[in-house]
Amino acid sequence: MLLAEKSTGHLVEISDIKALYDPNESAVTGSVHYGEEAQDPEPIAKTELAFPSGEPLPQCWTDPDFRQKQS
């Protein structure tokens, strides 16, 4: 899955999709696509990522207490 870094807009290929969906994980492993080659995979904080359209990640992916706060 491709997401974008909020600060630069560079695309990031997420290699651990399960960690992306897990609200208890604060970071995911991904490779930044910038220049001619993808960079080596590195941990990236979910707070630094958004969809390429600019939309933020769903709160249920980032907040483990999401359901409790809905009330």
PDB file of N, CA and C in Angstrom, residues 6-51:
ATOM      1  N   LYS A   6       3.428  13.307   5.349  1.00  0.00           N
ATOM      2  CA  LYS A   6       2.744  14.602   5.451  1.00  0.00           C
ATOM      3  C   LYS A   6       3.698  15.763   5.192  1.00  0.00           C
ATOM      4  N   SER A   7       4.906  15.672   5.717  1.00  0.00           N
ATOM      5  CA  SER A   7       5.828  16.811   5.653  1.00  0.00           C
ATOM      6  C   SER A   7       6.402  17.047   4.262  1.00  0.00           C
ATOM      7  N   THR A   8       6.604  15.979   3.477  1.00  0.00           N
ATOM      8  CA  THR A   8       7.257  16.130   2.181  1.00  0.00           C
ATOM      9  C   THR A   8       6.364  15.786   0.996  1.00  0.00           C
ATOM     10  N   GLY A   9       5.334  14.968   1.239  1.00  0.00           N
ATOM     11  CA  GLY A   9       4.489  14.505   0.152  1.00  0.00           C
ATOM     12  C   GLY A   9       5.064  13.313  -0.581  1.00  0.00           C
ATOM     13  N   HIS A  10       6.252  12.842  -0.176  1.00  0.00           N
ATOM     14  CA  HIS A  10       6.859  11.685  -0.830  1.00  0.00           C
ATOM     15  C   HIS A  10       6.040  10.435  -0.544  1.00  0.00           C
ATOM     16  N   LEU A  11       5.956   9.564  -1.533  1.00  0.00           N
ATOM     17  CA  LEU A  11       5.238   8.307  -1.361  1.00  0.00           C
ATOM     18  C   LEU A  11       6.037   7.341  -0.496  1.00  0.00           C
ATOM     19  N   VAL A  12       5.318   6.575   0.301  1.00  0.00           N
ATOM     20  CA  VAL A  12       5.920   5.578   1.181  1.00  0.00           C
ATOM     21  C   VAL A  12       5.206   4.259   0.915  1.00  0.00           C
ATOM     22  N   GLU A  13       5.978   3.233   0.552  1.00  0.00           N
ATOM     23  CA  GLU A  13       5.410   1.904   0.347  1.00  0.00           C
ATOM     24  C   GLU A  13       5.434   1.168   1.680  1.00  0.00           C
ATOM     25  N   ILE A  14       4.259   0.872   2.215  1.00  0.00           N
ATOM     26  CA  ILE A  14       4.143   0.206   3.510  1.00  0.00           C
ATOM     27  C   ILE A  14       4.352  -1.287   3.304  1.00  0.00           C
ATOM     28  N   SER A  15       5.308  -1.852   4.039  1.00  0.00           N
ATOM     29  CA  SER A  15       5.607  -3.272   3.874  1.00  0.00           C
ATOM     30  C   SER A  15       4.923  -4.135   4.927  1.00  0.00           C
ATOM     31  N   ASP A  16       4.450  -3.534   6.018  1.00  0.00           N
ATOM     32  CA  ASP A  16       3.775  -4.297   7.070  1.00  0.00           C
ATOM     33  C   ASP A  16       2.342  -3.784   7.217  1.00  0.00           C
ATOM     34  N   ILE A  17       1.452  -4.318   6.397  1.00  0.00           N
ATOM     35  CA  ILE A  17       0.067  -3.848   6.366  1.00  0.00           C
ATOM     36  C   ILE A  17      -0.642  -4.113   7.692  1.00  0.00           C
ATOM     37  N   LYS A  18      -0.355  -5.242   8.332  1.00  0.00           N
ATOM     38  CA  LYS A  18      -1.020  -5.560   9.604  1.00  0.00           C
ATOM     39  C   LYS A  18      -0.713  -4.504  10.663  1.00  0.00           C
ATOM     40  N   ALA A  19       0.515  -4.014  10.698  1.00  0.00           N
ATOM     41  CA  ALA A  19       0.876  -2.970  11.659  1.00  0.00           C
ATOM     42  C   ALA A  19       0.149  -1.666  11.337  1.00  0.00           C
ATOM     43  N   LEU A  20      -0.105  -1.418  10.060  1.00  0.00           N
ATOM     44  CA  LEU A  20      -0.819  -0.204   9.666  1.00  0.00           C
ATOM     45  C   LEU A  20      -2.232  -0.203  10.236  1.00  0.00           C
ATOM     46  N   TYR A  21      -2.912  -1.335  10.174  1.00  0.00           N
ATOM     47  CA  TYR A  21      -4.286  -1.433  10.663  1.00  0.00           C
ATOM     48  C   TYR A  21      -4.371  -1.567  12.181  1.00  0.00           C
ATOM     49  N   ASP A  22      -3.285  -1.951  12.830  1.00  0.00           N
ATOM     50  CA  ASP A  22      -3.287  -2.199  14.275  1.00  0.00           C
ATOM     51  C   ASP A  22      -3.168  -0.871  15.030  1.00  0.00           C
ATOM     52  N   PRO A  23      -4.208  -0.454  15.755  1.00  0.00           N
ATOM     53  CA  PRO A  23      -4.139   0.834  16.462  1.00  0.00           C
ATOM     54  C   PRO A  23      -3.143   0.835  17.620  1.00  0.00           C
ATOM     55  N   ASN A  24      -2.685  -0.340  18.051  1.00  0.00           N
ATOM     56  CA  ASN A  24      -1.705  -0.412  19.137  1.00  0.00           C
ATOM     57  C   ASN A  24      -0.273  -0.207  18.646  1.00  0.00           C
ATOM     58  N   GLU A  25      -0.081  -0.196  17.348  1.00  0.00           N
ATOM     59  CA  GLU A  25       1.241   0.064  16.757  1.00  0.00           C
ATOM     60  C   GLU A  25       1.336   1.545  16.412  1.00  0.00           C
ATOM     61  N   SER A  26       2.359   2.218  16.901  1.00  0.00           N
ATOM     62  CA  SER A  26       2.505   3.648  16.631  1.00  0.00           C
ATOM     63  C   SER A  26       3.341   3.933  15.382  1.00  0.00           C
ATOM     64  N   ALA A  27       4.010   2.901  14.872  1.00  0.00           N
ATOM     65  CA  ALA A  27       4.836   3.068  13.672  1.00  0.00           C
ATOM     66  C   ALA A  27       4.659   1.864  12.759  1.00  0.00           C
ATOM     67  N   VAL A  28       4.997   2.066  11.493  1.00  0.00           N
ATOM     68  CA  VAL A  28       4.951   0.996  10.501  1.00  0.00           C
ATOM     69  C   VAL A  28       6.285   0.961   9.767  1.00  0.00           C
ATOM     70  N   THR A  29       6.568  -0.153   9.120  1.00  0.00           N
ATOM     71  CA  THR A  29       7.786  -0.262   8.329  1.00  0.00           C
ATOM     72  C   THR A  29       7.448   0.072   6.889  1.00  0.00           C
ATOM     73  N   GLY A  30       8.237   0.972   6.318  1.00  0.00           N
ATOM     74  CA  GLY A  30       7.984   1.367   4.941  1.00  0.00           C
ATOM     75  C   GLY A  30       9.219   1.907   4.261  1.00  0.00           C
ATOM     76  N   SER A  31       9.153   1.966   2.938  1.00  0.00           N
ATOM     77  CA  SER A  31      10.254   2.482   2.115  1.00  0.00           C
ATOM     78  C   SER A  31       9.796   3.760   1.429  1.00  0.00           C
ATOM     79  N   VAL A  32      10.539   4.823   1.619  1.00  0.00           N
ATOM     80  CA  VAL A  32      10.216   6.096   0.982  1.00  0.00           C
ATOM     81  C   VAL A  32      10.607   6.018  -0.490  1.00  0.00           C
ATOM     82  N   HIS A  33       9.711   6.422  -1.372  1.00  0.00           N
ATOM     83  CA  HIS A  33       9.981   6.464  -2.807  1.00  0.00           C
ATOM     84  C   HIS A  33      10.306   7.900  -3.173  1.00  0.00           C
ATOM     85  N   TYR A  34      11.596   8.169  -3.291  1.00  0.00           N
ATOM     86  CA  TYR A  34      12.053   9.506  -3.630  1.00  0.00           C
ATOM     87  C   TYR A  34      13.300   9.354  -4.483  1.00  0.00           C
ATOM     88  N   GLY A  35      13.341   9.992  -5.589  1.00  0.00           N
ATOM     89  CA  GLY A  35      14.477   9.842  -6.488  1.00  0.00           C
ATOM     90  C   GLY A  35      14.288   8.624  -7.367  1.00  0.00           C
ATOM     91  N   GLU A  36      15.384   8.057  -7.796  1.00  0.00           N
ATOM     92  CA  GLU A  36      15.317   6.946  -8.743  1.00  0.00           C
ATOM     93  C   GLU A  36      15.047   5.605  -8.084  1.00  0.00           C
ATOM     94  N   GLU A  37      15.432   5.440  -6.828  1.00  0.00           N
ATOM     95  CA  GLU A  37      15.282   4.154  -6.158  1.00  0.00           C
ATOM     96  C   GLU A  37      14.534   4.307  -4.848  1.00  0.00           C
ATOM     97  N   ALA A  38      13.809   3.244  -4.489  1.00  0.00           N
ATOM     98  CA  ALA A  38      13.175   3.221  -3.167  1.00  0.00           C
ATOM     99  C   ALA A  38      14.276   3.085  -2.118  1.00  0.00           C
ATOM    100  N   GLN A  39      14.083   3.749  -1.018  1.00  0.00           N
ATOM    101  CA  GLN A  39      15.049   3.691   0.066  1.00  0.00           C
ATOM    102  C   GLN A  39      14.856   2.396   0.855  1.00  0.00           C
ATOM    103  N   ASP A  40      15.811   2.089   1.726  1.00  0.00           N
ATOM    104  CA  ASP A  40      15.700   0.904   2.570  1.00  0.00           C
ATOM    105  C   ASP A  40      14.512   1.063   3.514  1.00  0.00           C
ATOM    106  N   PRO A  41      13.853  -0.046   3.856  1.00  0.00           N
ATOM    107  CA  PRO A  41      12.721   0.031   4.795  1.00  0.00           C
ATOM    108  C   PRO A  41      13.175   0.587   6.145  1.00  0.00           C
ATOM    109  N   GLU A  42      12.318   1.398   6.731  1.00  0.00           N
ATOM    110  CA  GLU A  42      12.603   1.989   8.044  1.00  0.00           C
ATOM    111  C   GLU A  42      11.289   2.216   8.774  1.00  0.00           C
ATOM    112  N   PRO A  43      11.335   2.286  10.099  1.00  0.00           N
ATOM    113  CA  PRO A  43      10.098   2.580  10.838  1.00  0.00           C
ATOM    114  C   PRO A  43       9.676   4.035  10.615  1.00  0.00           C
ATOM    115  N   ILE A  44       8.380   4.214  10.401  1.00  0.00           N
ATOM    116  CA  ILE A  44       7.822   5.552  10.181  1.00  0.00           C
ATOM    117  C   ILE A  44       6.604   5.696  11.078  1.00  0.00           C
ATOM    118  N   ALA A  45       6.543   6.774  11.835  1.00  0.00           N
ATOM    119  CA  ALA A  45       5.415   7.012  12.738  1.00  0.00           C
ATOM    120  C   ALA A  45       4.141   7.200  11.929  1.00  0.00           C
ATOM    121  N   LYS A  46       3.065   6.599  12.394  1.00  0.00           N
ATOM    122  CA  LYS A  46       1.780   6.748  11.706  1.00  0.00           C
ATOM    123  C   LYS A  46       1.323   8.198  11.675  1.00  0.00           C
ATOM    124  N   THR A  47       1.716   8.973  12.669  1.00  0.00           N
ATOM    125  CA  THR A  47       1.314  10.384  12.710  1.00  0.00           C
ATOM    126  C   THR A  47       1.920  11.180  11.560  1.00  0.00           C
ATOM    127  N   GLU A  48       2.965  10.644  10.922  1.00  0.00           N
ATOM    128  CA  GLU A  48       3.630  11.322   9.813  1.00  0.00           C
ATOM    129  C   GLU A  48       3.079  10.910   8.455  1.00  0.00           C
ATOM    130  N   LEU A  49       2.041  10.042   8.450  1.00  0.00           N
ATOM    131  CA  LEU A  49       1.526   9.500   7.197  1.00  0.00           C
ATOM    132  C   LEU A  49       0.090   9.934   6.925  1.00  0.00           C
ATOM    133  N   ALA A  50      -0.242   9.999   5.653  1.00  0.00           N
ATOM    134  CA  ALA A  50      -1.606  10.282   5.194  1.00  0.00           C
ATOM    135  C   ALA A  50      -1.788   9.569   3.860  1.00  0.00           C
ATOM    136  N   PHE A  51      -3.009   9.529   3.374  1.00  0.00           N
ATOM    137  CA  PHE A  51      -3.240   8.993   2.040  1.00  0.00           C
ATOM    138  C   PHE A  51      -2.687   9.983   1.023  1.00  0.00           C
TER     139      PHE A  51
END
